[in-house]
Every structure is written in structure tokens, then in C-alpha cells.
Coordinates of C-alpha atoms (C1' of nucleotides) in Angstrom, one line a residue:
Chain A
M1 CA 35.5 22.3 -14.7
S2 CA 35.3 18.8 -16.5
E3 CA 33.3 19.7 -19.6
I4 CA 30.1 17.8 -20.3
Q5 CA 27.2 17.8 -22.6
R6 CA 26.8 14.5 -24.2
P7 CA 23.5 13.0 -23.7
G8 CA 20.4 15.7 -22.8
A9 CA 18.9 17.4 -19.6
L10 CA 22.1 19.2 -17.7
Y11 CA 21.3 17.3 -14.7
Q12 CA 21.7 14.1 -16.2
Q13 CA 24.9 14.7 -17.6
V14 CA 26.1 15.5 -13.8
A15 CA 24.9 12.6 -12.5
A16 CA 25.7 10.7 -15.5
A17 CA 29.3 12.0 -14.9
I18 CA 29.2 11.3 -11.0
R19 CA 27.4 7.7 -11.7
E20 CA 30.6 7.0 -13.8
A21 CA 32.8 8.3 -11.3
I22 CA 31.4 5.7 -8.7
L23 CA 30.9 2.9 -11.0
S24 CA 34.3 3.3 -12.1
G25 CA 35.4 3.3 -8.5
E26 CA 36.6 7.1 -8.0
F27 CA 34.3 7.3 -5.6
A28 CA 35.1 4.3 -3.3
P29 CA 32.0 2.9 -1.3
D30 CA 31.1 3.9 1.7
S31 CA 33.0 7.5 1.1
L32 CA 31.8 10.7 0.9
L33 CA 30.8 12.7 -2.1
P34 CA 31.7 16.3 -2.7
S35 CA 29.2 18.4 -0.7
E36 CA 26.6 20.5 -3.0
A37 CA 28.4 23.6 -3.4
Q38 CA 31.2 21.8 -4.1
L39 CA 29.4 20.0 -7.0
M40 CA 28.2 23.7 -8.5
A41 CA 31.7 24.6 -8.6
R42 CA 32.7 21.8 -10.1
Y43 CA 30.7 21.4 -13.0
G44 CA 29.3 24.9 -13.3
V45 CA 25.6 24.6 -12.4
S46 CA 23.2 26.0 -10.1
R47 CA 22.0 24.0 -6.8
P48 CA 18.9 23.3 -7.7
T49 CA 20.7 21.4 -11.0
V50 CA 23.0 19.4 -8.5
R51 CA 20.0 18.7 -6.2
N52 CA 18.2 16.9 -9.4
A53 CA 20.9 15.0 -10.6
I54 CA 21.7 14.0 -6.9
A55 CA 17.8 12.6 -6.5
A56 CA 18.3 10.6 -10.1
L57 CA 21.1 8.8 -8.4
R58 CA 19.4 8.2 -5.0
A59 CA 16.2 6.7 -6.8
E60 CA 19.0 4.3 -8.9
G61 CA 19.9 3.3 -5.4
L62 CA 23.5 4.3 -5.9
I63 CA 24.0 7.1 -2.8
D64 CA 22.4 7.9 0.2
V65 CA 22.3 11.4 1.7
R66 CA 22.6 12.4 5.5
H67 CA 21.2 15.4 6.6
G68 CA 23.7 17.6 7.7
K69 CA 26.5 15.4 6.7
G70 CA 26.9 15.0 3.0
S71 CA 25.9 11.9 0.3
F72 CA 27.6 8.7 0.6
V73 CA 28.3 6.0 -2.3
R74 CA 26.0 3.1 -1.2
A75 CA 28.0 0.1 -0.3
S76 CA 26.6 -2.0 -3.3
G77 CA 27.1 -5.1 -1.1
Q78 CA 25.1 -8.1 -1.8
P79 CA 22.4 -9.4 0.6
V80 CA 23.5 -11.1 3.7
L81 CA 21.1 -13.5 4.7
T82 CA 20.3 -16.3 2.5
I83 CA 16.5 -17.6 2.9
E84 CA 16.2 -20.5 1.8
R85 CA 12.9 -22.1 0.8
R86 CA 12.7 -25.7 1.9
I87 CA 10.8 -28.0 3.9
S88 CA 12.4 -30.8 5.7
R89 CA 10.7 -33.8 7.5
T90 CA 11.9 -35.2 10.8
A91 CA 12.7 -39.2 11.0
E92 CA 9.1 -38.7 13.1
G93 CA 7.5 -36.9 10.5
K94 CA 7.7 -33.5 11.6
F95 CA 8.2 -30.3 9.7
A96 CA 11.2 -28.1 9.9
M97 CA 12.5 -25.1 7.8
P98 CA 16.0 -24.4 7.6
N99 CA 15.1 -20.7 8.7
G100 CA 12.6 -21.8 10.8
D101 CA 15.1 -21.1 14.3
I102 CA 16.9 -17.9 12.4
W103 CA 13.6 -15.7 12.7
Q104 CA 12.5 -14.0 16.1
E105 CA 8.8 -12.6 16.8
A106 CA 9.3 -8.9 17.2
E107 CA 5.7 -8.4 18.7
Q108 CA 2.7 -10.6 19.0
P109 CA 1.3 -12.3 16.1
S110 CA -2.0 -10.6 16.0
T111 CA -5.0 -12.2 13.8
Y112 CA -8.1 -11.1 12.5
R113 CA -10.6 -12.1 10.0
T114 CA -10.8 -10.6 6.2
R115 CA -11.8 -11.8 3.1
T116 CA -9.6 -12.7 -0.4
T117 CA -8.8 -9.9 -2.3
K118 CA -8.8 -10.7 -6.2
D119 CA -4.8 -11.3 -5.6
T120 CA -5.2 -13.9 -2.9
G121 CA -8.4 -15.1 -4.5
R122 CA -6.9 -16.0 -7.5
L123 CA -3.7 -17.9 -5.3
L124 CA -6.3 -20.1 -3.6
Q125 CA -8.2 -21.0 -6.3
L126 CA -11.8 -18.8 -4.8
G127 CA -13.7 -16.1 -5.8
E128 CA -13.2 -12.2 -4.3
E129 CA -14.8 -11.3 -0.8
E130 CA -14.5 -15.3 0.4
A131 CA -13.7 -15.4 4.4
L132 CA -10.2 -16.0 5.8
F133 CA -8.3 -16.5 8.8
G134 CA -5.2 -13.9 8.9
C135 CA -2.6 -14.1 10.9
D136 CA 0.9 -10.9 10.7
R137 CA 3.6 -11.7 12.0
L138 CA 6.8 -9.3 12.2
L139 CA 10.2 -11.2 11.9
I140 CA 13.4 -10.3 13.2
D141 CA 16.8 -12.4 12.3
P142 CA 19.0 -10.6 15.2
S143 CA 22.6 -12.0 13.8
T144 CA 21.7 -9.4 10.6
G145 CA 18.9 -6.9 11.6
T146 CA 16.9 -8.5 8.8
R147 CA 13.1 -7.8 9.0
A148 CA 10.2 -9.5 7.5
M149 CA 6.8 -9.7 7.3
H150 CA 5.0 -12.9 7.6
R151 CA 1.4 -13.5 6.8
T152 CA -1.1 -16.7 6.8
L153 CA -4.2 -16.8 5.2
I154 CA -6.7 -19.9 5.8
P155 CA -10.3 -19.9 4.0
F156 CA -12.7 -20.4 6.8
E157 CA -13.6 -24.0 4.3
V158 CA -9.8 -25.6 5.0
A159 CA -10.2 -24.4 8.8
E160 CA -13.8 -25.8 9.3
T161 CA -12.1 -29.2 8.1
V162 CA -9.5 -29.1 10.4
P163 CA -11.1 -28.7 14.3
L164 CA -7.5 -27.6 15.8
L165 CA -6.8 -25.0 13.0
G166 CA -10.4 -23.0 13.7
K167 CA -9.3 -23.1 17.3
E168 CA -6.4 -21.4 17.0
P169 CA -5.6 -20.1 13.9
C170 CA -2.3 -18.1 14.4
K171 CA 0.1 -21.5 14.4
P172 CA 3.9 -21.5 13.2
P173 CA 3.7 -22.7 9.7
A174 CA 5.5 -25.9 10.6
A175 CA 2.6 -26.4 12.7
I176 CA -0.1 -25.9 10.5
Y177 CA 1.3 -28.4 8.0
W178 CA 1.6 -31.1 10.8
V179 CA -2.1 -30.8 11.7
L180 CA -3.2 -30.8 8.0
T181 CA -1.0 -33.7 7.6
Q182 CA -2.5 -35.6 10.7
A183 CA -5.8 -34.6 9.5
G184 CA -5.2 -36.4 6.3
H185 CA -3.9 -34.1 3.8
T186 CA -0.9 -35.2 1.3
L187 CA 1.1 -31.8 1.2
T188 CA 3.0 -29.8 -2.0
W189 CA 3.9 -26.1 -2.2
T190 CA 4.0 -23.9 -5.0
E191 CA 5.8 -20.4 -4.4
T192 CA 5.2 -17.1 -6.6
V193 CA 8.2 -14.8 -6.2
R194 CA 7.5 -11.1 -7.2
A195 CA 9.2 -7.5 -6.9
R196 CA 8.0 -4.0 -6.2
M197 CA 8.7 -0.9 -4.5
P198 CA 7.5 -0.7 -0.6
L199 CA 3.9 1.1 0.5
P200 CA 5.0 3.9 2.9
D201 CA 3.6 1.8 5.9
E202 CA 6.1 -1.3 4.2
R203 CA 9.1 1.3 3.8
T204 CA 8.5 2.2 8.1
T205 CA 8.0 -1.5 9.1
L206 CA 10.7 -2.8 7.6
Q207 CA 12.8 0.1 8.1
L208 CA 14.2 0.2 4.7
P209 CA 16.4 2.4 2.6
D210 CA 15.6 4.9 -0.7
A211 CA 15.3 2.9 -4.0
T212 CA 15.2 -0.5 -2.3
P213 CA 12.5 -3.0 -3.3
I214 CA 10.8 -5.4 -1.4
L215 CA 10.8 -9.4 -2.3
H216 CA 6.8 -11.0 -1.8
V217 CA 7.2 -14.5 -1.7
A218 CA 3.4 -16.3 -1.9
R219 CA 3.6 -19.9 -0.6
I220 CA 0.2 -22.1 -1.5
A221 CA 0.0 -25.4 0.5
H222 CA -1.8 -28.1 -2.0
D223 CA -3.9 -30.9 -0.9
A224 CA -2.8 -34.3 -3.0
D225 CA -5.2 -33.2 -6.0
D226 CA -3.6 -30.1 -6.2
R227 CA -6.1 -27.8 -4.8
P228 CA -4.7 -25.3 -2.5
L229 CA -5.1 -25.3 1.1
F230 CA -3.5 -22.3 2.4
L231 CA -1.7 -19.3 1.7
E232 CA 2.0 -17.7 3.4
Q233 CA 3.5 -14.6 2.2
L234 CA 6.6 -13.0 3.1
R235 CA 8.0 -9.7 2.4
F236 CA 11.3 -8.6 2.8
G237 CA 13.6 -5.6 1.6
A238 CA 15.6 -6.7 -1.4
D239 CA 18.7 -5.0 0.1
R240 CA 19.7 -7.2 3.0
A241 CA 18.1 -10.8 1.9
E242 CA 18.1 -13.3 -0.8
L243 CA 16.1 -16.4 -1.6
A244 CA 17.3 -19.8 -2.3
Y245 CA 15.4 -22.5 -4.2
R246 CA 16.8 -25.8 -4.7
I247 CA 15.3 -27.6 -8.3
T248 CA 15.3 -31.0 -9.6
A249 CA 14.6 -32.5 -12.7
D250 CA 11.1 -34.0 -13.1
K251 CA 10.1 -37.4 -15.1
Q252 CA 7.0 -35.6 -16.6
P253 CA 7.1 -33.6 -19.4
A254 CA 6.5 -29.9 -18.3
R255 CA 3.1 -28.3 -18.3
H256 CA 2.2 -24.6 -19.1
T257 CA -0.3 -23.9 -16.2
R258 CA -1.8 -26.3 -13.9
A259 CA -4.6 -27.4 -14.0
Chain B
M1 CA -8.6 24.3 -0.8
S2 CA -8.2 21.5 1.4
E3 CA -6.4 22.4 4.6
I4 CA -3.3 20.2 5.2
Q5 CA -0.5 20.3 8.0
R6 CA 0.0 17.2 9.7
P7 CA 3.6 15.1 9.2
G8 CA 6.3 17.5 8.1
A9 CA 7.3 18.9 4.8
L10 CA 4.8 20.2 2.7
Y11 CA 5.4 18.5 -0.3
Q12 CA 5.3 15.3 1.7
Q13 CA 1.9 16.7 2.7
V14 CA 0.8 17.0 -1.0
A15 CA 2.4 13.9 -1.4
A16 CA 0.5 12.0 1.2
A17 CA -3.0 14.0 0.3
I18 CA -2.8 12.8 -3.2
R19 CA -1.6 9.0 -2.1
E20 CA -4.5 8.6 -0.3
A21 CA -6.7 10.0 -3.2
I22 CA -5.4 7.4 -5.1
L23 CA -5.3 4.3 -2.7
S24 CA -8.7 5.2 -1.5
G25 CA -9.6 5.0 -5.5
E26 CA -10.8 8.3 -5.5
F27 CA -8.8 8.4 -8.7
A28 CA -8.9 5.4 -10.8
P29 CA -6.3 3.5 -12.2
D30 CA -5.4 5.1 -15.6
S31 CA -7.1 8.3 -14.8
L32 CA -5.5 11.6 -15.1
L33 CA -4.1 13.5 -12.0
P34 CA -5.0 17.2 -12.0
S35 CA -2.1 19.3 -13.6
E36 CA 0.6 20.5 -11.7
A37 CA -1.3 24.5 -12.1
Q38 CA -4.2 22.9 -10.7
L39 CA -2.5 21.1 -7.8
M40 CA -0.7 24.2 -7.2
A41 CA -4.0 26.2 -6.7
R42 CA -5.7 23.2 -4.7
Y43 CA -3.0 23.2 -2.0
G44 CA -1.9 27.0 -2.5
V45 CA 1.5 26.0 -3.0
S46 CA 4.0 26.7 -5.6
R47 CA 5.3 24.3 -8.3
P48 CA 8.3 23.4 -7.1
T49 CA 6.1 22.0 -4.1
V50 CA 4.0 20.2 -6.3
R51 CA 6.7 18.8 -8.3
N52 CA 8.7 17.6 -5.5
A53 CA 5.3 15.5 -4.2
I54 CA 4.5 14.0 -7.4
A55 CA 8.3 13.2 -7.8
A56 CA 8.0 11.1 -4.3
L57 CA 4.8 9.3 -6.0
R58 CA 6.6 8.6 -8.9
A59 CA 9.6 7.2 -7.0
E60 CA 7.2 4.8 -5.4
G61 CA 5.5 3.5 -8.5
L62 CA 2.5 4.5 -8.0
I63 CA 2.0 7.4 -10.9
D64 CA 3.6 7.3 -14.3
V65 CA 4.3 11.0 -15.6
R66 CA 4.0 11.7 -19.6
H67 CA 5.5 14.9 -20.9
G68 CA 3.0 17.0 -22.6
K69 CA -0.3 15.2 -21.6
G70 CA 0.3 14.7 -17.6
S71 CA 0.3 12.5 -14.5
F72 CA -2.1 9.0 -14.6
V73 CA -2.4 6.4 -11.9
R74 CA -0.4 3.7 -12.7
A75 CA -2.5 0.6 -12.7
S76 CA -0.6 -1.8 -10.3
G77 CA -1.4 -4.8 -12.1
Q78 CA 0.2 -8.0 -11.1
P79 CA 2.4 -9.4 -13.4
V80 CA 1.0 -11.0 -16.6
L81 CA 3.7 -13.8 -16.8
T82 CA 4.6 -16.3 -14.7
I83 CA 8.3 -17.6 -15.3
E84 CA 7.9 -21.2 -14.0
R85 CA 11.7 -22.6 -12.6
R86 CA 11.1 -25.8 -13.4
I87 CA 13.1 -28.8 -15.6
S88 CA 11.8 -31.8 -16.9
R89 CA 13.0 -34.8 -18.5
T90 CA 11.5 -36.3 -21.5
A91 CA 11.3 -39.9 -22.1
E92 CA 14.3 -40.1 -23.5
G93 CA 16.3 -38.3 -21.1
K94 CA 16.4 -34.8 -23.1
F95 CA 15.7 -31.5 -20.7
A96 CA 12.7 -29.2 -21.2
M97 CA 11.9 -26.2 -19.7
P98 CA 8.5 -24.6 -18.9
N99 CA 9.1 -21.7 -20.7
G100 CA 11.8 -22.9 -23.0
D101 CA 9.6 -22.0 -25.8
I102 CA 8.0 -19.1 -25.2
W103 CA 10.4 -16.8 -25.3
Q104 CA 12.3 -15.6 -28.5
E105 CA 15.6 -14.6 -29.4
A106 CA 15.8 -10.5 -30.0
E107 CA 19.1 -10.8 -31.2
Q108 CA 22.1 -12.8 -31.9
P109 CA 23.5 -14.2 -28.9
S110 CA 26.8 -12.4 -28.2
T111 CA 29.7 -14.6 -26.4
Y112 CA 32.8 -13.3 -24.8
R113 CA 35.4 -14.5 -22.7
T114 CA 35.6 -13.0 -19.4
R115 CA 36.7 -13.4 -15.3
T116 CA 35.0 -14.3 -12.4
T117 CA 34.0 -11.2 -10.2
K118 CA 33.6 -11.4 -6.1
D119 CA 30.0 -12.3 -6.7
T120 CA 30.1 -14.7 -9.4
G121 CA 33.2 -16.3 -8.2
R122 CA 31.1 -16.9 -4.9
L123 CA 28.2 -18.8 -6.6
L124 CA 30.7 -20.6 -8.8
Q125 CA 33.0 -21.8 -5.9
L126 CA 35.8 -19.8 -7.6
G127 CA 38.2 -17.4 -6.6
E128 CA 38.3 -13.8 -8.1
E129 CA 39.5 -13.5 -12.1
E130 CA 39.0 -17.0 -12.6
A131 CA 38.7 -17.4 -16.4
L132 CA 34.8 -17.8 -17.7
F133 CA 33.0 -18.3 -21.3
G134 CA 29.9 -16.2 -21.4
C135 CA 27.1 -15.9 -23.0
D136 CA 25.0 -13.2 -23.4
R137 CA 20.9 -13.0 -24.9
L138 CA 18.2 -10.7 -25.0
L139 CA 15.1 -12.9 -24.7
I140 CA 11.3 -11.7 -25.6
D141 CA 7.9 -13.3 -25.0
P142 CA 5.9 -11.8 -27.9
S143 CA 2.9 -12.9 -26.1
T144 CA 3.3 -9.9 -23.2
G145 CA 6.2 -8.0 -24.7
T146 CA 8.5 -8.9 -21.7
R147 CA 11.7 -8.6 -22.2
A148 CA 14.4 -10.6 -20.5
M149 CA 18.3 -10.6 -20.1
H150 CA 19.7 -14.3 -20.2
R151 CA 23.5 -14.7 -19.2
T152 CA 25.5 -17.9 -19.5
L153 CA 28.7 -18.1 -17.6
I154 CA 30.9 -21.6 -17.9
P155 CA 34.4 -21.7 -16.4
F156 CA 37.3 -22.6 -18.5
E157 CA 38.0 -25.7 -16.1
V158 CA 34.2 -27.2 -17.1
A159 CA 34.8 -26.3 -20.7
E160 CA 38.0 -28.3 -20.9
T161 CA 36.7 -31.5 -19.6
V162 CA 33.6 -31.0 -21.9
P163 CA 35.1 -30.6 -25.6
L164 CA 31.7 -30.5 -27.0
L165 CA 31.2 -26.9 -25.0
G166 CA 34.5 -25.6 -25.6
K167 CA 33.6 -25.5 -29.3
E168 CA 30.5 -24.1 -29.0
P169 CA 29.9 -22.6 -25.5
C170 CA 26.8 -20.5 -26.6
K171 CA 24.0 -23.1 -26.3
P172 CA 21.1 -23.0 -24.9
P173 CA 20.4 -24.2 -21.2
A174 CA 18.8 -27.4 -22.1
A175 CA 21.6 -28.5 -24.6
I176 CA 24.4 -27.9 -22.0
Y177 CA 22.6 -29.9 -19.5
W178 CA 22.3 -32.6 -21.9
V179 CA 25.7 -32.4 -23.1
L180 CA 27.2 -32.4 -19.7
T181 CA 24.8 -35.2 -18.3
Q182 CA 26.1 -37.2 -21.8
A183 CA 29.9 -36.5 -20.6
G184 CA 28.6 -38.2 -16.8
H185 CA 27.5 -35.8 -14.9
T186 CA 24.5 -35.8 -12.5
L187 CA 22.8 -32.2 -12.3
T188 CA 21.0 -30.7 -9.6
W189 CA 20.5 -26.8 -9.6
T190 CA 20.2 -24.3 -6.9
E191 CA 18.5 -21.1 -7.5
T192 CA 19.1 -17.6 -5.9
V193 CA 16.8 -14.7 -6.5
R194 CA 17.1 -10.9 -5.6
A195 CA 15.6 -8.1 -6.5
R196 CA 17.3 -4.1 -6.9
M197 CA 17.0 -1.0 -8.9
P198 CA 18.2 -1.5 -12.4
L199 CA 21.2 0.3 -13.9
P200 CA 20.7 2.6 -16.9
D201 CA 21.5 0.1 -19.2
E202 CA 19.0 -2.2 -18.4
R203 CA 16.2 0.4 -18.0
T204 CA 16.9 0.8 -21.5
T205 CA 17.3 -3.0 -22.6
L206 CA 14.5 -3.9 -20.8
Q207 CA 12.5 -1.1 -21.2
L208 CA 11.4 -0.1 -18.1
P209 CA 9.5 2.3 -16.3
D210 CA 10.1 4.4 -13.5
A211 CA 10.5 3.0 -10.3
T212 CA 10.6 -0.5 -11.3
P213 CA 13.0 -3.0 -9.7
I214 CA 14.5 -5.9 -11.5
L215 CA 14.8 -9.6 -10.4
H216 CA 17.6 -11.1 -10.3
V217 CA 17.8 -15.2 -10.8
A218 CA 21.0 -16.8 -10.2
R219 CA 20.7 -20.7 -11.3
I220 CA 23.7 -22.8 -10.4
A221 CA 24.1 -26.6 -11.8
H222 CA 25.7 -28.3 -9.7
D223 CA 27.5 -31.8 -10.3
A224 CA 26.6 -35.3 -8.2
D225 CA 29.0 -34.4 -5.7
D226 CA 27.5 -30.8 -5.1
R227 CA 30.3 -29.0 -7.0
P228 CA 29.3 -26.0 -9.4
L229 CA 29.4 -26.7 -13.2
F230 CA 28.3 -23.4 -14.7
L231 CA 25.6 -20.0 -13.8
E232 CA 22.8 -18.8 -15.7
Q233 CA 21.6 -15.4 -14.7
L234 CA 18.2 -14.7 -15.4
R235 CA 17.3 -10.3 -15.4
F236 CA 13.7 -8.9 -15.8
G237 CA 11.7 -6.1 -14.9
A238 CA 9.7 -7.2 -12.0
D239 CA 6.5 -4.9 -13.5
R240 CA 5.5 -7.5 -15.8
A241 CA 6.4 -11.2 -14.8
E242 CA 6.9 -13.0 -11.5
L243 CA 8.7 -16.6 -10.8
A244 CA 7.1 -19.9 -9.7
Y245 CA 8.9 -22.7 -8.2
R246 CA 7.6 -25.9 -6.5
I247 CA 8.8 -27.6 -3.3
T248 CA 8.7 -30.4 -1.8
A249 CA 9.4 -31.8 1.6
D250 CA 12.8 -33.5 2.3
K251 CA 13.3 -37.0 4.3
Q252 CA 16.4 -35.2 5.6
P253 CA 16.7 -32.8 8.4
A254 CA 17.4 -28.7 7.7
R255 CA 20.9 -28.1 7.0
H256 CA 21.7 -24.5 7.2
T257 CA 24.6 -24.0 5.0
R258 CA 25.9 -26.3 2.2
A259 CA 29.3 -27.8 3.2
Chain C
dA1 C1' -11.3 17.7 -48.4
dG2 C1' -7.1 17.4 -46.7
dT3 C1' -2.7 19.5 -45.1
dC4 C1' -0.2 22.5 -41.9
dG5 C1' 0.7 26.4 -39.0
dT6 C1' -0.5 28.2 -34.7
dA7 C1' -2.2 28.6 -30.1
dA8 C1' -3.3 26.4 -25.7
dC9 C1' -2.9 23.2 -23.1
dT10 C1' 0.5 20.1 -20.8
dC11 C1' 5.7 18.6 -17.9
dA12 C1' 10.9 19.5 -18.5
dT13 C1' 14.9 21.9 -17.1
dA14 C1' 17.5 25.7 -15.1
dA15 C1' 18.4 29.6 -12.4
dG16 C1' 18.2 32.9 -8.4
dG17 C1' 18.1 33.5 -3.7
dA18 C1' 16.1 32.7 1.3
dC19 C1' 15.7 30.4 5.6
dA20 C1' 15.0 25.6 8.1
dA21 C1' 17.6 21.8 10.4
dG22 C1' 21.0 18.3 11.2
dT23 C1' 25.9 17.8 12.5
dG24 C1' 30.7 18.0 14.3
dA25 C1' 34.2 20.9 16.2
dC26 C1' 35.5 24.5 18.9
dG27 C1' 35.8 27.5 22.7
dT28 C1' 33.7 30.1 26.7
dC29 C1' 32.6 29.5 31.2
dA30 C1' 31.7 27.5 35.6
Chain D
dT1 C1' 37.7 19.2 33.7
dG2 C1' 33.1 19.5 32.2
dA3 C1' 29.5 21.2 30.1
dC4 C1' 27.1 24.2 27.0
dG5 C1' 26.8 27.8 23.3
dT6 C1' 28.0 29.4 19.2
dC7 C1' 29.5 28.6 14.6
dA8 C1' 30.5 26.8 10.4
dC9 C1' 29.6 23.1 7.4
dT10 C1' 26.2 19.9 6.2
dT11 C1' 21.5 18.8 3.8
dG12 C1' 16.2 20.3 3.8
dT13 C1' 12.4 22.8 2.3
dC14 C1' 10.3 26.7 -0.3
dC15 C1' 9.6 30.3 -2.9
dT16 C1' 9.9 33.3 -7.8
dT17 C1' 10.8 33.8 -12.7
dA18 C1' 11.6 32.2 -17.2
dT19 C1' 12.4 29.3 -21.2
dG20 C1' 12.6 24.7 -23.6
dA21 C1' 9.5 20.9 -25.1
dG22 C1' 6.0 17.3 -26.0
dT23 C1' 0.5 16.9 -27.1
dT24 C1' -3.7 18.4 -29.0
dA25 C1' -7.4 20.8 -31.3
dC26 C1' -8.6 24.0 -33.8
dG27 C1' -8.7 26.8 -38.1
dA28 C1' -7.1 28.6 -42.0
dC29 C1' -5.0 28.0 -46.4
dT30 C1' -4.4 25.5 -50.4

DNA sequence: AGTCGTAACTCATAAGGACAAGTGACGTCA
DNA sequence: TGACGTCACTTGTCCTTATGAGTTACGACT
């Protein structure tokens, strides 16, 4: 019934109409949208057109479609888990992470040897194809069901100078910080944050819904002279979790790039 | 020709075949994929099936399709711009941001009055529907072409106690920090980072390609007693830019939640 | 030589039909 | 009563056909 003809393609007009209805609250979160047949009648278009419009809204993450049941307005709920990226030291000097104890390991960590890629090589200030110890963990926060993939990458170079690391390359991060500190290093950290769409295997491991990007954090532990010691990666679905940082003002003037 | 029949739907098999070819390097980045007609012949399927497969790869961000030209393997290039989220103070105590001078304002900042939403209310530790000054900027980094949307939200409460803010609510962040410091506040900051798919207006303003999430940073400036003073938001396409943070170890033991 | 039309390619949009598959409710039968 | 089969609903998949629209190159005409 409702006549539409404004922007461009038919299916985009239908999509826009439904989108407005959702954003204006006419269709409440978690409520059932009209079925494809009803939408066909409502807008006087064919089924492919309706499905095309629905596909567009799906790609925007506005709706979820369940086979045999219908299309539901996605509860655009904010993330339920805040991952605080901070590092603290106890009175004895040991390291503690604010999130260290919420995560459980879903399976045995898997360790392996690998080489730097263009990306990890740049972060570690190494060339490509340099040898690394790797350790992958699948983490779960039981209280929210949030899943995350954690990876530790330690250059052979570094592991050689720190016997404990070479023997057991797959320790929890806090333990690695402690070992390196005991070995005489003074640690500081930098993190870079990216977002991208998941690869198929990430989609399944992290159990992500449609149109859900993943947040990708890379934490580099630096020595006192600013040289990278090792790398931690954390990946998780951006629908359930967010990152939190603390910032304080430096005394030095801002630099644009790290030497 | 190449026979396929493994996982599930036909179009998924076709998509998987093309995806493998891309990830294995058979189709180089920026190269032209076979046309729809060629793919129909190659896999012996109909045009809708080919288009369905292509739509799936598009949603994954693996390919870009250009009307009249063809489908291209997306150069999965890492972000070209690193946005450092740090704050420095000059010898005179004024504030400087590492990125402060790379951004140019694409248009006049627009100021307005608004009210807290559930989300911004929580961040500012206010209720819903509390009055705010708002200021929106569209920023551009000319060297990379990266666009970003910046928003400042100042509660009326705060603006009233700081005359300079009330008169001119739309100052650059560094200037606001300075004004608040002059007014006797001691600032610290926290940031939360999220990623999500863009809304249609964000897609156009930020000129985002398909399947590109946006990174959403909310920076809260706190007073010495940890009460929020005001809020800055930054939004940009995750395809071009990444965030960088510095972390140092606290002396205090980690707390899980802020009081 | 330069301009412009046309043809031949590309993807985009739209309609129609048919059947498969998941879901839930209802009713029958043991 | 309980188990199960069937049916009516939903979306998923796949095909055919047709037309519109952006891109490029070639060639004819000026």
C-alpha cells in the first residue's frame, strides 16, 4: 500500500522503508518483522525484491533472519563485556591483568613454530620470515558467553636470551612479563586496534552472527630501549565486547612516530 | 568444469571455490575476477547462483564489484593511518595531541543542543534526557584521504560552572582541556573502543566501501574525583585507520569496575 | 585529427516459478 | 495420556527470462 519511489532501486526503497520503521521504533527490538509474503503484498513487489531488501538490512546488521521463523529486529544492544586493557603490579612486583581472571580457556593452548608475516614483522621490527614461537588460546568469558582468540608470538631471538621462555613458550602473558622482568628487562607496552570482517573460520570459532565485525588488538611489549620483545594478539566479536583504555597526559611534547 | 559438491548450498560451494582461489593467491589482489558469465560456464550454474556467491564474498570484504567493469580482489591492505590516542602537555602546561595537526576540518563545525541517550548518559554518569551542548566536526587527513566524524558533548551542568565553555561550546578538544584545567580541574581520561557496521549516513559521509566496519572511540575526560566532565566521540572507517595506545603498569592492584 | 555514435562487453534490477528445509501447532492414533 | 504424523507456515535455494545501466573500444563522420 504505502507508495514509495524516492531514492533509486526498488529494493533499496523497500529497504529504506523497513529501516526507517525499525529506527523509528515502529518495529521494536527482538520483534518479528512481516513475512516475505506480507512484505510482497505491502509494497507490491516480487519476492526477489523483498529478499534483496532484507539482504541489505542483514548486511547492515539491523535484522537477524531465522530459517522457518522469520526476520527479527536485532537488539542493537551495547556490548555486555568491557575488556580493560590495563596492567597492574602487585606489591611483590608480579603482574595482574584486570581481565586475567574472567577468561577461561576453552581448550588446550596449541603451540607451534612459525615465521613473521609482513604485518607481524613490522610490529616486531623484524624482517619477513623470521622464526617465532607461537601459542594460540581460545578464551571464553562464562558469565557473558563471549569468546576470544588469543595469540602469543615470541621471536626466537628473544626466547634464546631468556631460558625459561624457550623451554615453555606458552605461558600466560602475565607470567611472560614476570619472566622478562626477572631477566632484567623493563617493560612498556603499545597496542594497536583494528576492526575488520571475520574470515569464515573466525566466524565459526567465535560464533559470530551476520554482519558482525571483529576487533583485533595487537599488544607489543617493549624493552627499555623501545625495542619490541614480543607480541600478543586478541580477536573477538565486536557485538559482545568493547575495549577500555586509560590515558594520562605525558610531560613530553607529542611525537608523531616512534623512532 | 571444476566439480564441486562438498559443504552445502551450491552458491556457497562456488563462493568457497572463489575464496580459496583468492586466499591461495591464484587471483592476485586488485586483479579482475572472471565475469559472471564466465563463472556460470566454469561452474555450470545459473546467474543468480553466481551472483549469490559473489554477494557472499562481498559481505566478507574479499572483493569489490564495479558496475560495468567487473569484480576485483580487494587489496586487503593494512590501515595506512595510525591514530595515536595520547595526550601531551607542553612546557607551559597547554595540551597537544599527536594527531591534532594532521586533521583538517572538511566543513564548519555544527553546534547544537541535545539530550543524553541511554548510551551517552551511562558514559557521562548522568540519567537519560539530560541537556548537553553538542558539536560535530568532519575531519579529513589530506595525506591519506581518511575521513572521520568527531563529536563533542558537554553537559549543561559542566558548561555552567565554566563560563568560557558556555559561551563557546565548540572549541577544539585541546582548548577545552586547557579551559577546564584553568578552571581548577585535574583531568584524566578513559576511552572505550567499539566496532560496528555503519549506518547509511555514516557510509556516505565517510565514503566507506562495502563490508567496512567503523571504529567508534568514546573518550571521557574525568575530574580528579573520577566524575565525568565531558565526552568526545570519534568514528572512522576501519579500512584506512587504526588506533594506537600506550600502556604502563600501575602500582595499584587491578580493579574490575570503576566505583 | 577530433568528435561522437554505436556495439559489445560488464554488472544491476526485477519478475516469475518451483521445490527444499526448518518450525510449530494441531490432531490422530496407540 | 503420550507419541508421532501431518499440515501450514516460515525462509532457503535455484532456475529462466527480460531489461536497465555503466564502461570501453572501435569506427564513421565531420
